[in-house]
Amino acid sequence: MPGTPPPADPRSSSLLAVLGALLDRSLVQIEDATADARLLDRETARTAADVWADNTHPLFLSALARGRRRREARARDALLWMADRGPRGRAWTVERAAEAGHDIDGLLPPAPEPVPHRDHAGNLRPVVVPVTEEVAADLAADYDLDTATIRALAVERRGTGLAAQVTIAAERLHRVADPTGPAELDVRLPEVDEVRFDTRDAPGVRLTCGPTGVTVAFGDGLLRGENATLWNRDDHWHLSARGRRAERDVPPTLRRRWDRGHGAAPLEGVVDGPAARTVSHLLTWIMTRIRSTCRRPEGDRVPVPALCRALAGAGTAIVAAGGHLSRRRRERAFRELALEWVRRGGPETAHWFAAALDRVSRRSGTEELAEARRLAGELAARAAPRAEETTDTPSSAVLRMVSYTASHQGAETSRSAEVTLHLAVPADAADPGAPWMLRVLTGGGPGRVRVLTRAFRGTLRPRTIDDDGGVSTLLAGDGALEARARWS
């Protein structure tokens, strides 16, 4: 096709350039996933940020190594370690590199498959497995699913698709000397076709596989998708019939969770130069906060899309800055890079950059980024005051997530019942073309939570009915969404 670049040749690609391009592509991916709350994909953004919260330090160590051979050797080790996170981790690394124009599939060893492992007491623990007819049958044989209950459920839009996770609490049918409550079974459906959930449904869970995919049915409700995975979190799984069969196939000395076995190891060392080291801390801190805010948007808000725009091209810039032969020029390049990020972010990110630079400067014990800190402070002083978030029910919204947790008591922890709604709402009623923002509603002591598939389709017109004692019922979509709780 005209305009289509030729396929990348892995032999001509500098591995350090690939590493930098991976960061550049990750920033684009995070921005795309968070730019408009109507298309928010928290998991995609969280995964990318999580990679760089752990791999920014290796990128700097690679970029600052002296000599091309050493830089390439370190970059190779960094890529191997980044990809050595199981099949999904390897696929993520290969796909992001391909999007950036680099083919590294042949440079990486095959992904290690997850293997059973033993805990500190030597008991065999299960791994995440695809839900099949055999897995469903084993589950029904080992647990009393007829009396099982839903301990937690979350259904969320990821881009334009639906994903779900349900935690089932079920009594064991195998004898346990010292039970600590029901076993917890997590079922995840990456693509959901139908949702019917009501906290008034009767107990009982059925897990089935068929031509229509995997179905988790509970009372009159269900989740159905093309495929699913099961994570059995039963501490006494090794005593079940399935666990005893697995015991025969696993050596008693096995201790490792993953068979890494490909020479992958984390890069260790100190980033050379106080300015480079402080910029490394700054970027790591940014990625850590992006990961945090994508995991729990109801916490401290981070201007994720604006930060990604400010950091655009950071990977390539870091590689270039580290390539200067003179240490003095390298340090100056990193100071200028931090200053450029603050300048590019402008007033929109100034408050956040000012706080982040203050923190990393105190952590590093240097004032190497003093000019960037000064600029961030000046921009923050000129920025418009941040608007307080309203607690009123929005007049229009797009449902992005419903999360419900039942009240339960564990061996060491207890949880109160809670419902959380993620709603995409207009950021500016006067500008219909402006990106929408995420609004998080959290309710304690939910009396009823009901959600159907159609609640996730189109724009809703929520309304609330106030009850006594601070409790109110939120309704939308002609009953497709109903949640009664004490909202905060």
XYZ file of C-alpha atoms in Angstrom:
488
model
C 0.000 0.000 0.000
C 1.257 3.553 -0.767
C 2.610 5.275 2.289
C 3.093 2.007 4.188
C 6.640 1.653 5.554
C 8.497 -1.557 4.701
C 8.694 -4.252 7.379
C 11.369 -3.584 9.965
C 14.552 -5.639 9.824
C 15.485 -6.697 13.386
C 19.154 -7.088 12.426
C 19.424 -3.379 11.530
C 17.694 -2.134 14.666
C 19.738 -0.875 17.573
C 18.347 -2.619 20.636
C 18.772 0.599 22.603
C 16.711 2.420 19.969
C 14.054 -0.298 20.310
C 13.987 0.200 24.076
C 13.520 3.955 23.673
C 10.865 3.445 21.000
C 8.966 1.138 23.367
C 8.655 3.989 25.869
C 7.560 6.398 23.126
C 4.919 3.956 21.918
C 3.743 3.272 25.482
C 3.128 6.990 26.063
C 1.037 7.150 22.886
C -0.884 4.067 23.994
C -1.585 5.475 27.469
C -2.748 8.797 26.016
C -5.052 7.084 23.517
C -6.510 4.891 26.277
C -7.273 7.827 28.603
C -7.931 10.800 26.284
C -11.736 10.597 26.494
C -13.605 8.894 29.342
C -16.206 7.566 26.885
C -13.476 5.297 25.445
C -11.426 4.872 28.599
C -9.371 1.672 28.780
C -7.910 1.636 32.297
C -6.302 -1.785 31.969
C -4.381 -0.901 28.821
C -3.070 2.309 30.382
C -2.303 0.637 33.719
C -0.387 -2.211 32.055
C 1.806 0.152 30.023
C 2.498 2.395 33.025
C 3.279 -0.659 35.162
C 5.936 -1.778 32.677
C 7.725 1.576 32.893
C 7.349 1.963 36.629
C 9.679 -1.052 36.746
C 11.772 -0.584 33.582
C 12.652 3.127 33.446
C 15.779 2.501 35.525
C 17.078 -0.173 33.094
C 16.434 2.204 30.181
C 18.652 4.873 31.805
C 21.341 2.323 32.692
C 21.389 1.204 29.050
C 21.393 4.712 27.585
C 24.231 5.868 29.832
C 26.532 2.880 29.341
C 29.864 3.757 27.724
C 30.563 2.132 24.397
C 28.098 0.842 21.810
C 28.638 -2.823 22.676
C 27.900 -2.218 26.344
C 24.816 -0.142 25.550
C 23.503 -2.852 23.250
C 24.261 -5.608 25.791
C 22.410 -3.730 28.519
C 19.490 -2.939 26.210
C 19.242 -6.629 25.299
C 19.169 -7.610 28.971
C 16.532 -4.937 29.644
C 14.335 -6.196 26.784
C 14.686 -9.805 27.928
C 13.669 -8.864 31.454
C 10.759 -6.740 30.215
C 9.448 -9.588 28.060
C 9.993 -12.259 30.726
C 6.599 -11.734 32.376
C 4.812 -14.766 31.003
C 3.037 -15.059 27.628
C 1.088 -11.814 28.049
C 4.204 -9.853 29.010
C 6.129 -11.152 26.020
C 3.226 -10.431 23.664
C 2.920 -6.889 25.018
C 6.632 -6.202 24.408
C 6.578 -7.619 20.871
C 3.356 -5.803 19.919
C 4.480 -2.401 21.214
C 7.826 -2.770 19.426
C 6.019 -3.675 16.180
C 3.801 -0.609 16.503
C 6.979 1.466 16.821
C 8.387 -0.147 13.653
C 10.672 -2.797 15.171
C 10.402 -6.574 14.775
C 11.946 -8.178 17.875
C 9.986 -11.427 17.952
C 12.981 -13.407 16.766
C 15.265 -11.793 19.322
C 13.283 -13.083 22.295
C 13.062 -16.666 23.577
C 9.647 -18.352 23.764
C 7.515 -17.208 26.675
C 7.639 -19.525 29.687
C 4.292 -21.021 30.546
C 3.035 -20.632 34.124
C 3.760 -23.716 36.207
C 2.357 -24.895 39.541
C 4.412 -23.784 42.506
C 4.589 -24.562 46.196
C 4.035 -22.132 49.026
C 6.227 -21.717 52.117
C 4.606 -24.802 53.672
C 5.358 -26.924 50.606
C 1.704 -27.105 49.519
C 0.992 -27.058 45.799
C -0.768 -23.917 44.549
C -2.793 -23.677 41.329
C -2.079 -21.420 38.347
C -4.494 -19.396 36.243
C -6.085 -21.719 33.664
C -8.506 -21.280 30.752
C -12.031 -22.357 31.622
C -12.847 -25.595 29.812
C -15.487 -28.288 30.300
C -12.935 -30.288 32.296
C -12.090 -27.316 34.542
C -15.796 -26.613 35.095
C -16.417 -30.258 35.988
C -13.491 -30.300 38.452
C -14.818 -27.153 40.088
C -18.286 -28.661 40.529
C -16.751 -31.819 42.010
C -14.556 -29.956 44.533
C -16.903 -27.150 45.681
C -20.558 -26.792 46.643
C -21.589 -24.471 43.827
C -25.303 -24.913 44.619
C -24.896 -22.719 47.702
C -22.109 -20.488 46.365
C -22.523 -16.704 46.446
C -21.081 -13.755 44.537
C -18.474 -12.069 46.732
C -17.461 -9.449 44.160
C -18.324 -8.540 40.604
C -16.993 -5.901 38.217
C -18.076 -5.198 34.646
C -16.135 -2.554 32.748
C -15.898 -1.025 29.326
C -12.406 -1.367 27.862
C -12.358 0.802 24.788
C -15.473 -0.320 22.933
C -15.656 -3.816 24.489
C -16.855 -5.189 27.825
C -14.786 -7.192 30.302
C -15.801 -8.727 33.617
C -14.455 -10.399 36.713
C -16.473 -12.276 39.299
C -15.303 -13.700 42.631
C -17.274 -16.712 43.844
C -17.350 -17.775 47.486
C -17.961 -21.539 47.727
C -17.777 -24.120 50.506
C -15.318 -26.952 49.956
C -16.423 -30.519 49.407
C -12.978 -31.790 50.448
C -12.145 -32.179 54.130
C -10.111 -29.357 55.656
C -8.826 -29.513 59.233
C -8.794 -25.763 59.863
C -10.985 -23.919 57.328
C -10.706 -20.117 57.223
C -14.011 -19.505 55.490
C -15.247 -20.356 51.992
C -12.843 -20.713 49.105
C -12.585 -17.802 46.667
C -12.695 -18.543 42.951
C -11.934 -15.735 40.480
C -13.338 -15.993 36.955
C -12.271 -13.392 34.399
C -13.962 -12.855 31.052
C -11.912 -10.581 28.746
C -14.826 -10.164 26.328
C -18.392 -10.149 27.613
C -21.466 -10.462 25.388
C -24.211 -10.432 28.023
C -24.560 -9.166 31.585
C -27.441 -9.765 33.984
C -26.708 -9.125 37.646
C -28.950 -8.424 40.615
C -27.954 -8.680 44.266
C -31.428 -10.109 44.897
C -30.582 -13.236 42.887
C -30.731 -16.473 44.848
C -27.481 -18.268 45.831
C -26.034 -20.847 43.504
C -23.466 -20.611 40.691
C -23.104 -22.630 37.501
C -20.045 -22.541 35.249
C -20.596 -23.972 31.767
C -18.824 -24.090 28.398
C -20.657 -24.435 25.124
C -21.030 -23.194 21.544
C -21.862 -19.699 22.809
C -18.730 -19.549 24.954
C -18.339 -19.553 28.741
C -21.273 -18.740 30.995
C -21.160 -17.941 34.701
C -24.758 -18.163 35.863
C -26.015 -17.102 39.300
C -29.723 -17.218 40.130
C -31.486 -15.484 37.241
C -28.299 -13.621 36.326
C -25.275 -14.443 34.223
C -22.071 -13.321 32.582
C -21.358 -14.748 29.148
C -18.285 -14.365 26.960
C -16.278 -16.151 24.318
C -13.679 -17.388 26.818
C -12.642 -17.061 30.460
C -9.874 -17.899 32.903
C -10.061 -19.260 36.439
C -7.804 -18.421 39.354
C -8.544 -20.725 42.270
C -7.529 -18.835 45.425
C -8.347 -21.693 47.801
C -5.517 -22.025 50.359
C -6.463 -25.706 50.716
C -6.667 -26.494 46.994
C -3.950 -29.138 47.374
C -6.459 -31.243 49.366
C -9.087 -31.180 46.607
C -9.455 -34.020 44.103
C -7.966 -31.824 41.356
C -5.111 -30.755 43.640
C -4.285 -34.335 44.615
C -4.139 -35.356 40.950
C -1.804 -32.443 40.191
C 0.404 -33.433 43.144
C 1.370 -36.632 41.375
C 2.828 -34.692 38.426
C 4.834 -32.045 40.285
C 8.194 -32.674 42.010
C 8.018 -32.131 45.785
C 11.059 -29.832 45.631
C 9.456 -27.348 43.208
C 9.444 -23.838 44.666
C 9.518 -21.379 41.766
C 6.363 -19.626 40.527
C 7.785 -19.119 37.030
C 10.398 -21.071 35.147
C 12.399 -18.056 33.983
C 15.285 -20.122 32.650
C 16.190 -17.832 29.718
C 19.005 -15.840 31.259
C 16.748 -12.878 32.038
C 17.822 -10.840 35.045
C 17.069 -7.308 36.225
C 19.663 -4.664 35.419
C 21.260 -3.296 38.547
C 23.434 -0.277 39.163
C 23.361 3.455 39.813
C 22.429 5.900 37.059
C 25.553 7.944 36.319
C 25.172 11.688 36.937
C 22.901 13.535 39.392
C 20.803 15.215 36.664
C 20.271 11.950 34.778
C 19.508 10.162 38.048
C 16.923 12.797 39.055
C 15.230 12.660 35.642
C 15.102 8.865 35.998
C 13.409 9.270 39.389
C 10.991 11.806 37.875
C 9.909 9.540 35.019
C 9.592 6.520 37.318
C 7.477 8.562 39.718
C 5.224 9.735 36.878
C 4.665 6.185 35.648
C 3.986 4.969 39.174
C 1.328 7.629 39.677
C -0.264 6.941 36.291
C -0.435 3.257 37.244
C -2.028 4.176 40.570
C -4.639 6.543 39.165
C -5.594 4.040 36.435
C -6.039 1.337 39.055
C -8.128 3.512 41.400
C -9.425 6.642 39.635
C -11.290 7.694 42.778
C -7.945 8.507 44.413
C -5.495 11.303 43.633
C -6.201 12.409 40.068
C -3.272 12.646 37.667
C -3.686 14.537 34.333
C -2.690 11.437 32.396
C -3.309 12.497 28.756
C -1.650 15.893 29.311
C 1.382 14.268 30.952
C 1.735 11.850 28.040
C 1.694 14.756 25.605
C 4.350 16.554 27.675
C 6.541 13.428 27.717
C 6.049 12.566 24.024
C 9.244 11.162 22.525
C 10.845 10.703 25.961
C 12.414 7.356 25.079
C 14.183 8.639 21.990
C 15.259 11.795 23.868
C 16.709 9.773 26.763
C 18.733 7.622 24.369
C 20.034 10.755 22.608
C 20.901 12.519 25.876
C 22.788 9.485 27.142
C 24.768 9.230 23.920
C 26.843 12.381 24.480
C 30.500 11.508 24.994
C 31.060 14.297 27.523
C 29.565 13.773 30.978
C 28.996 17.513 31.249
C 26.987 17.551 28.014
C 25.000 14.502 29.110
C 24.040 16.199 32.352
C 23.066 19.397 30.559
C 20.960 17.408 28.075
C 18.990 15.761 30.890
C 18.412 19.096 32.640
C 17.133 20.548 29.372
C 14.941 17.502 28.825
C 13.167 17.983 32.183
C 12.741 21.678 31.399
C 11.239 20.809 28.007
C 8.729 18.435 29.605
C 7.539 21.144 32.004
C 7.390 23.753 29.244
C 5.460 21.446 26.920
C 3.005 20.484 29.652
C 2.229 24.143 30.326
C -0.340 25.275 32.908
C -2.358 22.065 32.509
C 0.325 19.947 34.214
C 2.188 22.683 36.122
C 0.751 21.933 39.584
C 1.537 18.263 39.158
C 5.051 18.766 37.769
C 5.840 21.201 40.595
C 4.861 18.628 43.229
C 6.655 15.783 41.424
C 9.880 17.754 40.937
C 9.854 18.821 44.565
C 9.506 15.206 45.676
C 12.190 13.717 43.427
C 14.621 16.542 44.192
C 14.266 15.893 47.898
C 14.647 12.165 47.294
C 17.811 12.603 45.228
C 19.215 15.224 47.594
C 20.207 17.531 44.736
C 18.868 20.627 42.995
C 19.928 19.502 39.523
C 16.479 20.313 38.086
C 16.151 23.705 39.782
C 15.301 25.494 36.530
C 12.542 23.016 35.729
C 11.184 23.408 39.272
C 11.213 27.183 38.947
C 9.346 27.070 35.624
C 6.777 24.624 37.000
C 6.168 26.956 39.953
C 5.717 29.971 37.664
C 3.295 28.117 35.388
C 1.352 26.785 38.382
C 0.979 30.299 39.779
C -0.511 31.483 36.468
C -2.743 28.441 35.988
C -6.480 28.752 36.523
C -7.715 27.297 39.830
C -8.700 23.677 39.523
C -12.453 23.288 39.623
C -13.985 21.462 42.558
C -15.706 18.246 41.559
C -19.459 18.397 41.949
C -21.377 15.734 43.839
C -24.628 16.303 41.932
C -26.035 13.527 39.767
C -24.905 14.194 36.177
C -27.644 15.006 33.679
C -26.069 12.712 31.084
C -23.466 9.972 31.388
C -21.955 6.923 29.721
C -21.525 3.942 32.050
C -17.939 2.690 32.077
C -17.867 0.379 35.098
C -20.009 -1.182 37.792
C -18.213 -2.810 40.715
C -19.921 -4.539 43.626
C -18.372 -6.088 46.736
C -20.453 -8.043 49.235
C -19.848 -7.730 52.951
C -17.659 -10.585 54.175
C -15.334 -11.589 56.979
C -12.017 -13.288 56.267
C -9.370 -14.852 58.447
C -7.360 -11.609 58.632
C -9.499 -8.994 56.894
C -13.108 -7.908 56.679
C -14.877 -5.917 53.976
C -18.014 -3.844 54.095
C -20.428 -3.984 51.199
C -19.720 -1.338 48.564
C -20.732 -0.331 45.053
C -18.677 1.831 42.700
C -19.797 3.395 39.426
C -17.512 4.919 36.813
C -19.390 7.388 34.634
C -18.085 9.350 31.652
C -19.630 12.826 31.872
C -19.255 15.991 29.760
C -16.312 18.071 30.928
C -17.777 21.214 29.361
C -21.520 21.421 28.730
C -20.935 24.433 26.443
C -18.523 22.477 24.198
C -20.095 19.229 22.922
C -16.863 18.329 21.114
C -14.666 18.435 24.231
C -13.398 15.118 25.664
C -15.503 13.742 28.492
C -14.108 13.230 31.986
C -14.449 10.326 34.426
C -16.771 10.679 37.410
C -16.507 8.123 40.214
C -19.444 7.438 42.531
C -18.917 5.232 45.583
C -21.746 3.956 47.767
C -21.587 2.148 51.087
C -24.055 -0.440 52.390
C -25.764 -1.018 49.031
C -29.302 -2.275 49.425
C -29.627 -3.308 45.809
C -27.371 -3.323 42.760
C -28.773 -4.293 39.379
C -27.130 -3.983 35.967
C -27.988 -5.269 32.485
C -25.954 -5.242 29.280
C -27.895 -2.339 27.759
C -26.834 -0.048 30.608
C -23.432 0.090 28.864
C -24.931 1.151 25.534
C -25.435 4.761 24.618
C -25.838 7.810 26.832
C -27.829 7.475 30.061
C -29.954 10.083 31.840
C -29.374 9.190 35.499
C -31.755 10.259 38.224
C -31.751 9.720 41.961
C -34.539 9.039 44.420
C -33.625 10.172 47.927
C -34.572 7.969 50.864
C -34.183 8.532 54.581
C -30.838 8.419 56.373
C -28.711 9.655 53.492
C -29.530 6.667 51.294
C -30.577 7.229 47.682
C -31.274 5.099 44.620
C -29.616 5.895 41.315
C -31.656 4.801 38.288
C -30.818 4.925 34.583
C -31.636 3.219 31.315
C -35.227 2.292 32.229
C -34.025 0.014 35.004
C -30.927 -1.313 33.219
C -28.927 0.290 36.031
C -30.146 0.529 39.617
C -28.002 1.083 42.695
C -29.276 1.957 46.149
C -26.605 3.031 48.615
C -25.232 5.767 50.820
C -23.273 7.737 48.237
C -20.122 9.733 48.850
